[in-house]
């Protein structure tokens, strides 16, 4: 066996500065705070208005009571003032189609707010892509089934772009027909649909308002506007 006469020289570089320090504890950057699309100071009031329905169960309406007494007719029940209630529950239809991808976090935060306002037991959440009529469900898309409306009186909140998300483009005729059929089904079932669309109002298709009340899902929407649309 040959024996080397001299030791091999150390050819590794001599760095003048230490290597970059390793990340301590594997921490990651904090997630940026989320700012809701609705005005933060009035978001809760606006959602309560949108998700509730009006029933004649308030205090006795003295003015109507006096009018009824003046007619001399038998009074079968006391007339009461209208009040808003959330007891009928809410179903939220969440569009996961291509046009709503940018608003995924907004949708998740909105669902958290709705659940906190209405209550988990009274909130039903279904997901769909562009139209829920034939495919919708609470879980993965492969489990979705044809839509079935909830109990009469339930407020239906639709979070969708209705296919008009690209440069103000209107939905295709087939998609529009599905939404018409869905709205007719909801109304026959005694449900009350309302939509929130992440677009300015001037980009809504004109016929969209003929289906259901529609609100812009942005900072321009106020509680007063919501009340005027859903009342």
PDB file of C-alpha atoms in Angstrom, residues 18 20 145 205 220:
ATOM      1  CA  UNK A  18     -20.571  33.872  10.116  1.00  0.00           C
ATOM      2  CA  UNK A  20     -26.910  33.581   8.579  1.00  0.00           C
ATOM      3  CA  UNK A 145     -76.595  17.088  -4.305  1.00  0.00           C
ATOM      4  CA  UNK A 205     -76.936  43.137 -14.248  1.00  0.00           C
ATOM      5  CA  UNK A 220     -70.632  51.640   0.502  1.00  0.00           C
TER       6      UNK A 220
END
